DNA sequence: ACTCAGGTATCCT
DNA sequence: AGGATACCTGAG
């Protein structure tokens, strides 16, 4: 299916933003994402045109929401002003969007993410999907459900390189399995309440909870503070970052800073 | 071989 | 409340 861009939408920027771990580059103009038990290939035909290997029906049902196409990211990007550093971050992150990803998958993914490099996170998640997720096709596996994780032995799960996070993941699977309606309960909470509720899970502190809220629950005002963001803030916002200016889109600003600052400094 | 990674829990003061 | 420390393992 052909899609004509009407807003910021850059595959490389999204793939390298750190918000997704199964959205990967195949070559300069071709990317693949595995999400919601489906595989999607996205080809950049030209700067304004994408070719997606899905039906119009699937696009409307799944991918439109996944790519958050009802949110105007270019206007958020263009709202950045009065700060040279922030303006540069926004400019370098043109094309950034915040995906609507699966909440359960984001919960487990960001529990895995702690104290790991992004390549290592991707390796662990991929192994976990191959180990106990549904097979989609020859090379792609869906993210496992809570019960699929619970039915897999600790020895097998350990082979995914989860380390000390294994018990956190099993405990989260337990929670999601024993409370099937947990997502509808969490969705109703305010941002503050959601953060507190997520932090009740083992292995979920401020940073991981913020990531789950921002990238899973699409609460665009969360501003996860990782090592890169903290470095950027201490270098460029010595008097503190003003979270009023860009509310309720601080999460988008966080993505601009993370992507631009990390690319510039690694 | 060796450090560090998109942190958190726990144990201190 | 705030600071120090251990923690599994892979990637560079």
Coordinates of C-alpha atoms (C1' of nucleotides) in Angstrom, one line a residue:
Chain A
X1 CA 0.0 0.0 0.0
X2 CA 1.3 3.5 -0.9
X3 CA 1.2 6.1 1.9
X4 CA 1.8 9.8 1.2
X5 CA 3.4 11.6 4.1
X6 CA 1.6 14.7 5.4
X7 CA 3.7 15.1 8.6
X8 CA 7.1 14.4 10.2
X9 CA 7.7 10.7 9.5
X10 CA 11.3 9.4 9.1
X11 CA 12.0 5.7 9.3
X12 CA 15.6 6.0 10.4
X13 CA 14.9 8.5 13.1
X14 CA 12.1 6.4 14.5
X15 CA 14.1 3.1 14.3
X16 CA 17.1 4.7 16.2
X17 CA 15.0 6.6 18.7
X18 CA 15.3 3.9 21.4
X19 CA 11.5 3.7 21.8
X20 CA 11.2 0.5 19.8
X21 CA 13.4 -2.6 19.8
X22 CA 11.9 -4.6 16.9
X23 CA 11.9 -1.8 14.3
X24 CA 15.0 -2.5 12.3
X25 CA 16.8 -1.3 9.2
X26 CA 17.2 -3.7 6.3
X27 CA 18.8 -1.2 4.0
X28 CA 18.9 2.6 3.7
X29 CA 15.4 2.7 2.3
X30 CA 13.8 -0.4 3.8
X31 CA 12.7 -1.0 7.4
X32 CA 10.9 -3.9 9.1
X33 CA 8.9 -3.8 12.2
X34 CA 7.3 -6.7 14.1
X35 CA 4.3 -5.6 16.2
X36 CA 0.9 -6.8 17.3
X37 CA 1.6 -10.3 15.9
X38 CA 2.3 -8.9 12.5
X39 CA 5.3 -8.1 10.3
X40 CA 5.4 -4.9 8.3
X41 CA 8.0 -3.9 5.7
X42 CA 8.2 -0.2 5.0
X43 CA 10.0 1.1 1.9
X44 CA 10.8 4.7 1.4
X45 CA 10.0 5.3 -2.3
X46 CA 10.9 9.0 -2.1
X47 CA 11.0 11.7 0.7
X48 CA 7.2 12.0 0.7
X49 CA 6.1 8.4 -0.2
X50 CA 6.2 5.1 1.7
X51 CA 5.3 1.7 0.4
X52 CA 4.0 -0.6 3.1
X53 CA 3.4 -4.3 2.5
X54 CA 0.0 -4.4 4.1
X55 CA -3.6 -4.1 2.9
X56 CA -5.5 -0.8 3.2
X57 CA -7.7 -2.6 5.7
X58 CA -4.7 -3.6 7.9
X59 CA -3.3 -0.1 7.6
X60 CA -6.5 1.5 8.8
X61 CA -7.0 -1.2 11.5
X62 CA -3.5 -1.5 12.9
X63 CA -0.7 0.7 11.4
X64 CA -2.5 4.0 11.3
X65 CA -2.7 3.9 15.1
X66 CA 0.7 2.3 15.5
X67 CA 2.3 5.3 13.7
X68 CA 0.1 7.7 15.6
X69 CA -1.0 9.4 12.4
X70 CA -3.6 11.6 14.0
X71 CA -1.0 13.5 16.0
X72 CA 0.7 16.5 14.3
X73 CA 4.4 16.1 15.1
X74 CA 5.7 18.8 12.8
X75 CA 3.8 21.4 14.8
X76 CA 5.3 20.1 18.1
X77 CA 8.7 20.2 16.5
X78 CA 8.2 23.7 15.2
X79 CA 6.9 24.9 18.6
X80 CA 10.5 24.5 19.9
X81 CA 12.1 28.0 20.3
X82 CA 14.1 30.3 22.5
X83 CA 16.8 27.7 23.2
X84 CA 19.6 27.0 20.8
X85 CA 20.3 23.5 22.1
X86 CA 16.7 22.5 22.0
X87 CA 16.2 24.0 18.6
X88 CA 19.1 22.0 17.3
X89 CA 17.8 18.8 18.8
X90 CA 14.4 19.3 17.3
X91 CA 15.9 20.1 13.9
X92 CA 18.1 17.0 14.0
X93 CA 15.2 14.9 15.0
X94 CA 12.9 15.9 12.2
X95 CA 10.7 12.9 11.3
X96 CA 10.4 11.7 14.9
X97 CA 7.1 10.2 16.0
X98 CA 6.1 8.3 19.1
X99 CA 4.7 5.0 18.2
X100 CA 1.6 3.4 19.8
X101 CA 3.1 0.1 20.8
X102 CA 1.7 -2.8 22.7
X103 CA 1.5 -2.0 26.4
X104 CA 2.4 -5.5 27.7
X105 CA 5.3 -5.7 25.2
X106 CA 6.6 -2.3 26.3
X107 CA 6.4 -3.3 30.0
X108 CA 8.6 -6.4 29.5
X109 CA 10.9 -4.6 27.0
X110 CA 11.7 -1.8 29.3
X111 CA 12.1 -4.1 32.3
X112 CA 14.7 -5.9 30.2
X113 CA 16.3 -2.5 29.1
X114 CA 17.7 -1.6 32.5
X115 CA 21.5 -1.6 32.6
X116 CA 21.7 -2.9 29.0
X117 CA 22.9 -1.4 25.7
X118 CA 20.3 -1.1 23.0
X119 CA 21.8 -3.9 20.9
X120 CA 21.8 -6.1 23.9
X121 CA 18.1 -5.3 24.6
X122 CA 17.2 -6.2 21.1
X123 CA 19.1 -9.5 21.3
X124 CA 17.3 -10.5 24.5
X125 CA 13.9 -9.6 23.2
X126 CA 14.4 -11.4 19.9
X127 CA 15.6 -14.5 21.8
X128 CA 12.5 -14.3 24.0
X129 CA 10.2 -14.1 21.0
X130 CA 11.8 -17.0 19.3
X131 CA 11.8 -19.0 22.5
X132 CA 8.1 -18.7 23.4
X133 CA 6.2 -16.4 21.0
X134 CA 3.9 -17.5 18.2
X135 CA 5.6 -18.1 14.9
X136 CA 4.5 -15.6 12.3
X137 CA 6.6 -16.8 9.4
X138 CA 10.0 -18.4 8.7
X139 CA 12.0 -15.7 10.5
X140 CA 9.6 -13.7 12.6
X141 CA 8.0 -14.5 15.9
X142 CA 5.4 -12.6 17.9
X143 CA 6.1 -11.1 21.3
X144 CA 5.1 -13.8 23.9
X145 CA 1.9 -13.5 25.9
X146 CA 2.0 -13.6 29.8
X147 CA 0.9 -17.2 29.8
X148 CA 3.5 -18.2 27.2
X149 CA 6.2 -16.7 29.5
X150 CA 4.7 -18.4 32.5
X151 CA 4.7 -21.8 30.7
X152 CA 8.4 -21.5 29.8
X153 CA 10.9 -22.8 32.3
X154 CA 13.3 -20.5 34.1
X155 CA 16.2 -22.4 32.6
X156 CA 15.0 -21.8 29.1
X157 CA 14.1 -18.1 29.8
X158 CA 17.6 -17.6 31.2
X159 CA 19.1 -18.5 27.8
X160 CA 17.6 -15.1 26.6
X161 CA 20.3 -13.3 28.5
X162 CA 17.9 -11.8 30.9
X163 CA 20.2 -12.1 34.0
X164 CA 18.8 -10.8 37.2
X165 CA 15.8 -9.4 35.3
X166 CA 14.3 -12.9 34.9
X167 CA 12.4 -12.8 38.2
X168 CA 11.1 -9.3 37.4
X169 CA 9.7 -10.6 34.1
X170 CA 8.1 -13.6 35.6
X171 CA 6.5 -11.5 38.2
X172 CA 5.1 -9.1 35.6
X173 CA 3.8 -12.0 33.6
X174 CA 2.2 -13.3 36.8
X175 CA 0.5 -10.0 37.4
X176 CA -0.8 -9.6 33.8
X177 CA -2.0 -13.2 33.7
X178 CA -3.8 -13.1 37.0
X179 CA -5.4 -9.8 36.2
X180 CA -6.6 -10.0 32.6
X181 CA -8.2 -6.6 32.7
X182 CA -5.2 -4.8 34.1
X183 CA -4.7 -2.7 31.0
X184 CA -8.2 -1.2 31.0
X185 CA -7.7 -0.5 34.7
X186 CA -4.4 1.3 34.1
X187 CA -5.7 3.2 31.1
X188 CA -8.2 5.0 33.3
X189 CA -5.6 6.4 35.7
X190 CA -4.1 9.8 35.6
X191 CA -0.4 10.2 34.7
X192 CA 0.7 10.4 38.3
X193 CA -1.4 7.4 39.4
X194 CA -0.2 5.4 36.4
X195 CA 3.4 6.0 37.3
X196 CA 2.8 4.9 40.9
X197 CA 0.9 1.8 39.8
X198 CA 3.7 0.8 37.3
X199 CA 6.3 1.3 40.0
X200 CA 4.7 -1.3 42.2
X201 CA 6.0 -4.0 39.8
X202 CA 9.3 -5.5 40.7
X203 CA 12.2 -4.0 38.8
X204 CA 10.2 -1.0 37.7
X205 CA 11.6 2.3 39.0
X206 CA 11.1 5.9 37.8
X207 CA 12.9 5.5 34.5
X208 CA 11.3 2.2 33.3
X209 CA 7.9 3.3 34.5
X210 CA 8.2 6.6 32.6
X211 CA 9.2 4.6 29.4
X212 CA 6.2 2.2 29.8
X213 CA 3.9 5.2 30.3
X214 CA 5.3 7.2 27.3
X215 CA 5.9 4.4 24.8
X216 CA 3.3 1.9 25.9
X217 CA 0.4 4.0 27.2
X218 CA 1.2 6.9 24.9
X219 CA 1.2 9.4 27.7
X220 CA 3.1 12.0 25.7
X221 CA 4.0 14.2 28.7
X222 CA 6.3 11.7 30.4
X223 CA 10.0 12.6 30.3
X224 CA 12.1 9.5 31.0
X225 CA 15.5 10.4 32.4
X226 CA 18.3 8.0 31.4
X227 CA 22.0 8.6 31.4
X228 CA 22.0 10.5 28.1
X229 CA 19.1 12.8 29.1
X230 CA 20.8 13.4 32.4
X231 CA 24.0 14.3 30.7
X232 CA 22.2 16.6 28.3
X233 CA 20.3 18.3 31.1
X234 CA 23.4 18.8 33.3
X235 CA 25.3 20.3 30.3
X236 CA 22.6 22.5 28.8
X237 CA 20.1 23.1 31.5
X238 CA 22.2 23.9 34.6
X239 CA 19.3 25.9 36.2
X240 CA 16.8 23.0 35.6
X241 CA 14.6 22.1 32.7
X242 CA 11.2 23.9 32.5
X243 CA 8.5 21.2 32.1
X244 CA 5.7 23.8 31.7
X245 CA 6.8 25.2 28.3
X246 CA 6.2 22.1 26.2
X247 CA 3.5 20.4 28.3
X248 CA 1.7 18.1 27.4
X249 CA 4.4 17.0 24.9
X250 CA 7.5 16.8 27.1
X251 CA 7.9 13.2 26.0
X252 CA 8.3 14.3 22.4
X253 CA 10.9 16.8 23.5
X254 CA 12.7 14.1 25.4
X255 CA 12.9 12.0 22.3
X256 CA 14.4 15.0 20.4
X257 CA 17.0 15.4 23.0
X258 CA 17.7 11.7 23.4
X259 CA 18.1 11.1 19.6
X260 CA 20.1 14.2 18.8
X261 CA 22.3 14.3 21.8
X262 CA 23.1 10.6 21.7
X263 CA 23.9 10.7 18.0
X264 CA 26.2 13.7 18.6
X265 CA 28.1 12.3 21.5
X266 CA 28.6 8.6 21.0
Chain B
dA1 C1' 40.6 -8.7 29.1
dC2 C1' 37.9 -5.1 30.5
dT3 C1' 34.5 -1.5 30.8
dC4 C1' 30.0 0.0 30.5
dA5 C1' 25.3 -0.3 29.3
dG6 C1' 18.4 4.1 28.1
dG7 C1' 18.5 1.3 36.4
dT8 C1' 16.6 -0.7 40.6
dA9 C1' 16.5 -2.7 45.2
dT10 C1' 18.6 -2.6 49.3
dC11 C1' 21.3 -1.0 52.7
dC12 C1' 23.2 2.5 54.9
dT13 C1' 23.6 7.5 57.3
Chain C
dA1 C1' 15.4 11.9 52.0
dG2 C1' 19.7 11.2 49.8
dG3 C1' 24.0 8.6 48.7
dA4 C1' 26.7 4.2 48.0
dT5 C1' 26.8 -0.5 46.2
dA6 C1' 25.7 -5.0 44.1
dC7 C1' 23.6 -7.0 40.3
dC8 C1' 23.4 -10.7 35.1
dT9 C1' 25.4 -10.6 30.7
dG10 C1' 26.3 -8.9 26.0
dA11 C1' 28.5 -5.6 23.0
dG12 C1' 32.5 -2.8 21.7

